[in-house]
Amino acid sequence: AQRVTQPEKLLSVFKGAPVELKCNYSYSGSPELFWYVQYSRQRLQLLLRHISRESIKGFTADLNKGETSFHLKKPFAQEEDSAMYYCALKVQGAQKLVFGQGTRLTINP
Amino acid sequence: GAVVSQHPSRVICKSGTSVKIECRSLDFQATTMFWYRQFPKQSLMLMATSNEGSKATYEQGVEKDKFLINHASLTLSTLTVTSAHPEDSSFYICSARVHTSGSISYEQYFGPGTRLTVT
């Protein structure tokens, strides 16, 4: 079965420091990977997807098929980045997303 | 962007009663909607996939007779928790998939969630 693993439940870094949220997946086919973010008291929203190869709010994520990873990175963390981050996988032909357990990121001033 | 609403945002009901949660796509048509359950400080657990005009597809371990899903129109899906028990207390979230003709892009838009408390 497909699975998404986010090994860190909690991650705390200082403002201005680099941040990396890890995501690993298990799927033998061609995956679509996403990062979703949930700010305090707000709904879940799409941050970025690997297909777009974009940078959103300074965040980037590269799909590494060899390591089956899709880590989220930002070179200089900001306090407003504090939120819950979820990595999600969509398999070919399926409609649903498989979510990881989430990582709560806290940026300390 | 596409907006998904849920109603009510909070509901308290007595054990043994049923409660209905609505999920609406406000400015787009959603042929596919999803219902999730989220426990405190945990991830989203997909309960079922709801396709307009057909029966919902439930995930393993989710009781379809307890969690009734109806997707009668392209903008509305409902989740009815029947004979609710305290262990059904949770945060229920819906999402809708946006279908764009000719696009390979896939995206789910999420509702704000409904907090259900069963006393």
PDB file of C-alpha atoms in Angstrom:
ATOM      1  CA  ALA A   1       0.000   0.000   0.000  1.00  0.00           C
ATOM      2  CA  GLN A   2       1.062   3.537  -0.604  1.00  0.00           C
ATOM      3  CA  ARG A   3       2.414   5.382   2.375  1.00  0.00           C
ATOM      4  CA  VAL A   4       3.751   8.828   3.216  1.00  0.00           C
ATOM      5  CA  THR A   5       6.096   9.250   6.143  1.00  0.00           C
ATOM      6  CA  GLN A   6       6.953  12.494   7.836  1.00  0.00           C
ATOM      7  CA  PRO A   7       9.425  11.451  10.492  1.00  0.00           C
ATOM      8  CA  GLU A   8       9.285  14.661  12.502  1.00  0.00           C
ATOM      9  CA  LYS A   9       6.100  15.459  14.392  1.00  0.00           C
ATOM     10  CA  LEU A  10       7.586  18.654  15.716  1.00  0.00           C
ATOM     11  CA  LEU A  11      10.276  20.889  14.293  1.00  0.00           C
ATOM     12  CA  SER A  12      11.494  24.085  15.839  1.00  0.00           C
ATOM     13  CA  VAL A  13      13.987  26.485  14.268  1.00  0.00           C
ATOM     14  CA  PHE A  14      14.999  30.071  14.796  1.00  0.00           C
ATOM     15  CA  LYS A  15      13.944  32.866  12.526  1.00  0.00           C
ATOM     16  CA  GLY A  16      16.395  33.271   9.684  1.00  0.00           C
ATOM     17  CA  ALA A  17      17.668  29.719   9.931  1.00  0.00           C
ATOM     18  CA  PRO A  18      17.212  27.176   7.143  1.00  0.00           C
ATOM     19  CA  VAL A  19      14.369  24.725   7.527  1.00  0.00           C
ATOM     20  CA  GLU A  20      13.803  21.308   6.007  1.00  0.00           C
ATOM     21  CA  LEU A  21      10.694  19.226   6.541  1.00  0.00           C
ATOM     22  CA  LYS A  22      11.213  15.649   5.559  1.00  0.00           C
ATOM     23  CA  CYS A  23       8.833  13.533   3.554  1.00  0.00           C
ATOM     24  CA  ASN A  24       9.350  10.012   2.275  1.00  0.00           C
ATOM     25  CA  TYR A  25       6.886   7.954   0.311  1.00  0.00           C
ATOM     26  CA  SER A  26       6.425   4.382  -0.730  1.00  0.00           C
ATOM     27  CA  TYR A  27       4.962   3.841  -4.166  1.00  0.00           C
ATOM     28  CA  SER A  28       6.381   1.890  -7.047  1.00  0.00           C
ATOM     29  CA  GLY A  29       4.740   3.880  -9.802  1.00  0.00           C
ATOM     30  CA  SER A  30       4.967   7.484 -10.916  1.00  0.00           C
ATOM     31  CA  PRO A  31       3.808   9.657  -8.024  1.00  0.00           C
ATOM     32  CA  GLU A  32       2.409  13.129  -7.735  1.00  0.00           C
ATOM     33  CA  LEU A  33       3.597  14.777  -4.562  1.00  0.00           C
ATOM     34  CA  PHE A  34       2.164  17.768  -2.759  1.00  0.00           C
ATOM     35  CA  TRP A  35       2.811  19.848   0.295  1.00  0.00           C
ATOM     36  CA  TYR A  36      -0.193  21.243   2.138  1.00  0.00           C
ATOM     37  CA  VAL A  37      -0.041  23.772   4.964  1.00  0.00           C
ATOM     38  CA  GLN A  38      -2.481  24.561   7.740  1.00  0.00           C
ATOM     39  CA  TYR A  39      -1.949  27.815   9.574  1.00  0.00           C
ATOM     40  CA  SER A  40      -3.469  28.282  13.001  1.00  0.00           C
ATOM     41  CA  ARG A  41      -7.273  28.350  12.833  1.00  0.00           C
ATOM     42  CA  GLN A  42      -7.259  28.148   9.053  1.00  0.00           C
ATOM     43  CA  ARG A  43      -8.155  25.456   6.583  1.00  0.00           C
ATOM     44  CA  LEU A  44      -5.713  23.194   4.858  1.00  0.00           C
ATOM     45  CA  GLN A  45      -4.344  24.735   1.690  1.00  0.00           C
ATOM     46  CA  LEU A  46      -2.008  23.677  -1.070  1.00  0.00           C
ATOM     47  CA  LEU A  47       1.498  25.036  -0.706  1.00  0.00           C
ATOM     48  CA  LEU A  48       3.159  23.474  -3.697  1.00  0.00           C
ATOM     49  CA  ARG A  49       3.217  20.437  -5.948  1.00  0.00           C
ATOM     50  CA  HIS A  50       6.201  18.771  -7.540  1.00  0.00           C
ATOM     51  CA  ILE A  51       4.802  18.986 -11.049  1.00  0.00           C
ATOM     52  CA  SER A  52       4.851  22.767 -10.981  1.00  0.00           C
ATOM     53  CA  ARG A  53       8.466  22.997  -9.841  1.00  0.00           C
ATOM     54  CA  GLU A  54       7.613  26.304  -8.251  1.00  0.00           C
ATOM     55  CA  SER A  55       8.710  28.235  -5.212  1.00  0.00           C
ATOM     56  CA  ILE A  56       5.921  29.413  -2.976  1.00  0.00           C
ATOM     57  CA  LYS A  57       6.578  31.728  -0.033  1.00  0.00           C
ATOM     58  CA  GLY A  58      10.243  30.858  -0.412  1.00  0.00           C
ATOM     59  CA  PHE A  59       9.610  27.128  -0.073  1.00  0.00           C
ATOM     60  CA  THR A  60      10.805  24.588  -2.599  1.00  0.00           C
ATOM     61  CA  ALA A  61      10.585  20.827  -2.787  1.00  0.00           C
ATOM     62  CA  ASP A  62      12.335  18.472  -5.150  1.00  0.00           C
ATOM     63  CA  LEU A  63      11.107  15.020  -5.926  1.00  0.00           C
ATOM     64  CA  ASN A  64      13.914  12.506  -5.531  1.00  0.00           C
ATOM     65  CA  LYS A  65      12.690   9.237  -6.990  1.00  0.00           C
ATOM     66  CA  GLY A  66      15.871   7.408  -6.038  1.00  0.00           C
ATOM     67  CA  GLU A  67      15.411   8.215  -2.387  1.00  0.00           C
ATOM     68  CA  THR A  68      11.605   8.354  -2.664  1.00  0.00           C
ATOM     69  CA  SER A  69      11.655  11.699  -0.945  1.00  0.00           C
ATOM     70  CA  PHE A  70       9.996  15.073  -1.353  1.00  0.00           C
ATOM     71  CA  HIS A  71      11.532  17.229   1.338  1.00  0.00           C
ATOM     72  CA  LEU A  72      10.317  20.798   1.806  1.00  0.00           C
ATOM     73  CA  LYS A  73      12.994  23.437   2.200  1.00  0.00           C
ATOM     74  CA  LYS A  74      13.316  27.112   2.879  1.00  0.00           C
ATOM     75  CA  PRO A  75      16.671  28.858   3.251  1.00  0.00           C
ATOM     76  CA  PHE A  76      15.557  31.519   5.738  1.00  0.00           C
ATOM     77  CA  ALA A  77      12.616  30.756   7.984  1.00  0.00           C
ATOM     78  CA  GLN A  78      10.152  33.463   8.960  1.00  0.00           C
ATOM     79  CA  GLU A  79       7.861  33.575  11.960  1.00  0.00           C
ATOM     80  CA  GLU A  80       4.787  33.424   9.733  1.00  0.00           C
ATOM     81  CA  ASP A  81       5.947  30.023   8.495  1.00  0.00           C
ATOM     82  CA  SER A  82       4.849  28.503  11.785  1.00  0.00           C
ATOM     83  CA  ALA A  83       2.139  26.030  10.844  1.00  0.00           C
ATOM     84  CA  MET A  84       1.279  22.389  10.367  1.00  0.00           C
ATOM     85  CA  TYR A  85       2.703  20.936   7.161  1.00  0.00           C
ATOM     86  CA  TYR A  86       1.425  17.819   5.444  1.00  0.00           C
ATOM     87  CA  CYS A  87       3.059  15.916   2.628  1.00  0.00           C
ATOM     88  CA  ALA A  88       0.626  14.119   0.331  1.00  0.00           C
ATOM     89  CA  LEU A  89       0.860  11.558  -2.427  1.00  0.00           C
ATOM     90  CA  LYS A  90      -1.444  10.882  -5.321  1.00  0.00           C
ATOM     91  CA  VAL A  91      -0.987   7.656  -7.231  1.00  0.00           C
ATOM     92  CA  GLN A  92      -1.694   7.194 -10.886  1.00  0.00           C
ATOM     93  CA  GLY A  93      -5.307   6.654 -11.724  1.00  0.00           C
ATOM     94  CA  ALA A  94      -6.522   7.393  -8.213  1.00  0.00           C
ATOM     95  CA  GLN A  95      -8.563  10.346  -7.090  1.00  0.00           C
ATOM     96  CA  LYS A  96      -7.561  10.433  -3.468  1.00  0.00           C
ATOM     97  CA  LEU A  97      -4.537  11.763  -1.669  1.00  0.00           C
ATOM     98  CA  VAL A  98      -2.547   9.861   0.894  1.00  0.00           C
ATOM     99  CA  PHE A  99      -1.376  12.173   3.663  1.00  0.00           C
ATOM    100  CA  GLY A 100       1.579  11.940   5.960  1.00  0.00           C
ATOM    101  CA  GLN A 101       1.200  12.439   9.689  1.00  0.00           C
ATOM    102  CA  GLY A 102       2.170  16.074   9.477  1.00  0.00           C
ATOM    103  CA  THR A 103       4.963  18.152  10.959  1.00  0.00           C
ATOM    104  CA  ARG A 104       4.289  21.078  13.239  1.00  0.00           C
ATOM    105  CA  LEU A 105       6.830  23.746  12.408  1.00  0.00           C
ATOM    106  CA  THR A 106       7.530  26.443  14.958  1.00  0.00           C
ATOM    107  CA  ILE A 107       9.711  29.394  14.098  1.00  0.00           C
ATOM    108  CA  ASN A 108      11.207  31.014  17.151  1.00  0.00           C
ATOM    109  CA  PRO A 109      11.970  34.734  17.121  1.00  0.00           C
TER     110      PRO A 109
ATOM    111  CA  GLY B   1      -9.213  30.288  -5.882  1.00  0.00           C
ATOM    112  CA  ALA B   2     -11.960  27.733  -5.431  1.00  0.00           C
ATOM    113  CA  VAL B   3     -13.849  27.949  -2.151  1.00  0.00           C
ATOM    114  CA  VAL B   4     -15.342  25.096  -0.187  1.00  0.00           C
ATOM    115  CA  SER B   5     -17.674  25.748   2.715  1.00  0.00           C
ATOM    116  CA  GLN B   6     -18.937  23.501   5.470  1.00  0.00           C
ATOM    117  CA  HIS B   7     -21.965  23.826   7.658  1.00  0.00           C
ATOM    118  CA  PRO B   8     -22.208  23.794  10.565  1.00  0.00           C
ATOM    119  CA  SER B   9     -18.779  24.763  11.834  1.00  0.00           C
ATOM    120  CA  ARG B  10     -19.571  23.276  15.232  1.00  0.00           C
ATOM    121  CA  VAL B  11     -22.281  20.940  16.383  1.00  0.00           C
ATOM    122  CA  ILE B  12     -23.086  19.265  19.659  1.00  0.00           C
ATOM    123  CA  CYS B  13     -25.501  16.379  19.675  1.00  0.00           C
ATOM    124  CA  LYS B  14     -26.696  13.789  22.119  1.00  0.00           C
ATOM    125  CA  SER B  15     -25.629  10.190  21.942  1.00  0.00           C
ATOM    126  CA  GLY B  16     -27.941   8.172  19.704  1.00  0.00           C
ATOM    127  CA  THR B  17     -29.006  11.034  17.497  1.00  0.00           C
ATOM    128  CA  SER B  18     -27.956  11.734  13.923  1.00  0.00           C
ATOM    129  CA  VAL B  19     -26.227  14.794  12.626  1.00  0.00           C
ATOM    130  CA  LYS B  20     -25.753  16.034   9.077  1.00  0.00           C
ATOM    131  CA  ILE B  21     -22.765  18.013   7.842  1.00  0.00           C
ATOM    132  CA  GLU B  22     -22.899  19.846   4.528  1.00  0.00           C
ATOM    133  CA  CYS B  23     -20.026  20.518   2.185  1.00  0.00           C
ATOM    134  CA  ARG B  24     -20.479  22.972  -0.659  1.00  0.00           C
ATOM    135  CA  SER B  25     -18.302  24.115  -3.509  1.00  0.00           C
ATOM    136  CA  LEU B  26     -19.164  27.793  -3.815  1.00  0.00           C
ATOM    137  CA  ASP B  27     -17.791  28.869  -7.138  1.00  0.00           C
ATOM    138  CA  PHE B  28     -17.065  25.699  -9.033  1.00  0.00           C
ATOM    139  CA  GLN B  29     -18.535  22.327  -9.792  1.00  0.00           C
ATOM    140  CA  ALA B  30     -17.084  19.418  -7.909  1.00  0.00           C
ATOM    141  CA  THR B  31     -17.745  16.000  -9.364  1.00  0.00           C
ATOM    142  CA  THR B  32     -15.589  14.503  -6.633  1.00  0.00           C
ATOM    143  CA  MET B  33     -15.577  15.359  -2.954  1.00  0.00           C
ATOM    144  CA  PHE B  34     -13.717  13.760  -0.100  1.00  0.00           C
ATOM    145  CA  TRP B  35     -14.542  13.386   3.571  1.00  0.00           C
ATOM    146  CA  TYR B  36     -11.790  13.252   6.161  1.00  0.00           C
ATOM    147  CA  ARG B  37     -11.644  12.852   9.864  1.00  0.00           C
ATOM    148  CA  GLN B  38      -8.961  14.502  11.937  1.00  0.00           C
ATOM    149  CA  PHE B  39      -8.200  13.594  15.530  1.00  0.00           C
ATOM    150  CA  PRO B  40      -6.440  16.087  17.783  1.00  0.00           C
ATOM    151  CA  LYS B  41      -2.837  16.595  16.774  1.00  0.00           C
ATOM    152  CA  GLN B  42      -3.103  13.859  14.162  1.00  0.00           C
ATOM    153  CA  SER B  43      -3.221  13.677  10.418  1.00  0.00           C
ATOM    154  CA  LEU B  44      -6.233  13.548   8.186  1.00  0.00           C
ATOM    155  CA  MET B  45      -7.815  10.175   7.772  1.00  0.00           C
ATOM    156  CA  LEU B  46      -9.714   9.745   4.534  1.00  0.00           C
ATOM    157  CA  MET B  47     -13.138   8.312   5.207  1.00  0.00           C
ATOM    158  CA  ALA B  48     -14.679   8.207   1.769  1.00  0.00           C
ATOM    159  CA  THR B  49     -14.635   9.538  -1.753  1.00  0.00           C
ATOM    160  CA  SER B  50     -17.906  10.949  -2.952  1.00  0.00           C
ATOM    161  CA  ASN B  51     -18.761  11.126  -6.630  1.00  0.00           C
ATOM    162  CA  GLU B  52     -21.748  13.075  -7.836  1.00  0.00           C
ATOM    163  CA  GLY B  53     -24.615  10.833  -8.781  1.00  0.00           C
ATOM    164  CA  SER B  54     -23.073   7.612  -7.560  1.00  0.00           C
ATOM    165  CA  LYS B  55     -22.403   5.773  -4.351  1.00  0.00           C
ATOM    166  CA  ALA B  56     -19.522   6.862  -2.209  1.00  0.00           C
ATOM    167  CA  THR B  57     -16.387   4.761  -1.979  1.00  0.00           C
ATOM    168  CA  TYR B  58     -15.498   4.130   1.628  1.00  0.00           C
ATOM    169  CA  GLU B  59     -12.054   3.461   2.976  1.00  0.00           C
ATOM    170  CA  GLN B  60     -11.334   0.261   4.774  1.00  0.00           C
ATOM    171  CA  GLY B  61     -12.623   0.266   8.317  1.00  0.00           C
ATOM    172  CA  VAL B  62     -15.165   3.048   7.781  1.00  0.00           C
ATOM    173  CA  GLU B  63     -18.739   1.948   8.403  1.00  0.00           C
ATOM    174  CA  LYS B  64     -20.832   3.070   5.461  1.00  0.00           C
ATOM    175  CA  ASP B  65     -24.084   2.564   7.346  1.00  0.00           C
ATOM    176  CA  LYS B  66     -22.900   4.823  10.111  1.00  0.00           C
ATOM    177  CA  PHE B  67     -21.394   7.537   7.963  1.00  0.00           C
ATOM    178  CA  LEU B  68     -23.898   8.162   5.201  1.00  0.00           C
ATOM    179  CA  ILE B  69     -22.628  10.207   2.317  1.00  0.00           C
ATOM    180  CA  ASN B  70     -24.792  11.777  -0.332  1.00  0.00           C
ATOM    181  CA  HIS B  71     -23.508  13.735  -3.293  1.00  0.00           C
ATOM    182  CA  ALA B  72     -26.703  14.718  -5.009  1.00  0.00           C
ATOM    183  CA  SER B  73     -25.449  17.727  -6.941  1.00  0.00           C
ATOM    184  CA  LEU B  74     -22.239  19.094  -8.354  1.00  0.00           C
ATOM    185  CA  THR B  75     -21.937  21.589  -5.518  1.00  0.00           C
ATOM    186  CA  LEU B  76     -23.152  19.703  -2.466  1.00  0.00           C
ATOM    187  CA  SER B  77     -22.113  16.615  -0.556  1.00  0.00           C
ATOM    188  CA  THR B  78     -23.452  15.682   2.837  1.00  0.00           C
ATOM    189  CA  LEU B  79     -22.121  13.455   5.591  1.00  0.00           C
ATOM    190  CA  THR B  80     -24.632  12.118   8.086  1.00  0.00           C
ATOM    191  CA  VAL B  81     -23.320  10.549  11.244  1.00  0.00           C
ATOM    192  CA  THR B  82     -26.066   8.186  12.332  1.00  0.00           C
ATOM    193  CA  SER B  83     -26.666   7.055  15.908  1.00  0.00           C
ATOM    194  CA  ALA B  84     -23.745   9.110  17.052  1.00  0.00           C
ATOM    195  CA  HIS B  85     -21.627   8.033  19.985  1.00  0.00           C
ATOM    196  CA  PRO B  86     -19.044   9.971  21.977  1.00  0.00           C
ATOM    197  CA  GLU B  87     -16.245   8.215  20.093  1.00  0.00           C
ATOM    198  CA  ASP B  88     -17.549   9.840  16.908  1.00  0.00           C
ATOM    199  CA  SER B  89     -16.565  13.201  18.329  1.00  0.00           C
ATOM    200  CA  SER B  90     -13.981  14.587  15.973  1.00  0.00           C
ATOM    201  CA  PHE B  91     -13.137  17.214  13.406  1.00  0.00           C
ATOM    202  CA  TYR B  92     -14.636  16.368  10.042  1.00  0.00           C
ATOM    203  CA  ILE B  93     -13.194  17.981   6.943  1.00  0.00           C
ATOM    204  CA  CYS B  94     -14.383  17.847   3.387  1.00  0.00           C
ATOM    205  CA  SER B  95     -12.527  18.702   0.227  1.00  0.00           C
ATOM    206  CA  ALA B  96     -13.438  19.020  -3.405  1.00  0.00           C
ATOM    207  CA  ARG B  97     -11.475  18.197  -6.441  1.00  0.00           C
ATOM    208  CA  VAL B  98     -11.351  20.787  -9.144  1.00  0.00           C
ATOM    209  CA  HIS B  99     -11.716  19.448 -12.613  1.00  0.00           C
ATOM    210  CA  THR B 100     -10.373  21.676 -15.345  1.00  0.00           C
ATOM    211  CA  SER B 101     -11.056  20.620 -18.886  1.00  0.00           C
ATOM    212  CA  GLY B 102      -7.885  19.662 -20.666  1.00  0.00           C
ATOM    213  CA  SER B 103      -5.729  20.219 -17.597  1.00  0.00           C
ATOM    214  CA  ILE B 104      -3.557  17.574 -16.056  1.00  0.00           C
ATOM    215  CA  SER B 105      -3.380  19.545 -12.869  1.00  0.00           C
ATOM    216  CA  TYR B 106      -4.870  17.983  -9.799  1.00  0.00           C
ATOM    217  CA  GLU B 107      -5.872  19.908  -6.748  1.00  0.00           C
ATOM    218  CA  GLN B 108      -8.102  19.474  -3.749  1.00  0.00           C
ATOM    219  CA  TYR B 109      -9.634  22.461  -2.024  1.00  0.00           C
ATOM    220  CA  PHE B 110     -10.483  21.990   1.605  1.00  0.00           C
ATOM    221  CA  GLY B 111     -13.360  23.163   3.707  1.00  0.00           C
ATOM    222  CA  PRO B 112     -12.826  24.751   7.114  1.00  0.00           C
ATOM    223  CA  GLY B 113     -13.991  21.661   8.958  1.00  0.00           C
ATOM    224  CA  THR B 114     -16.817  20.820  11.356  1.00  0.00           C
ATOM    225  CA  ARG B 115     -16.230  20.102  15.021  1.00  0.00           C
ATOM    226  CA  LEU B 116     -18.623  17.393  16.176  1.00  0.00           C
ATOM    227  CA  THR B 117     -19.089  16.753  19.866  1.00  0.00           C
ATOM    228  CA  VAL B 118     -21.309  13.905  20.956  1.00  0.00           C
ATOM    229  CA  THR B 119     -22.414  14.026  24.558  1.00  0.00           C
TER     230      THR B 119
END
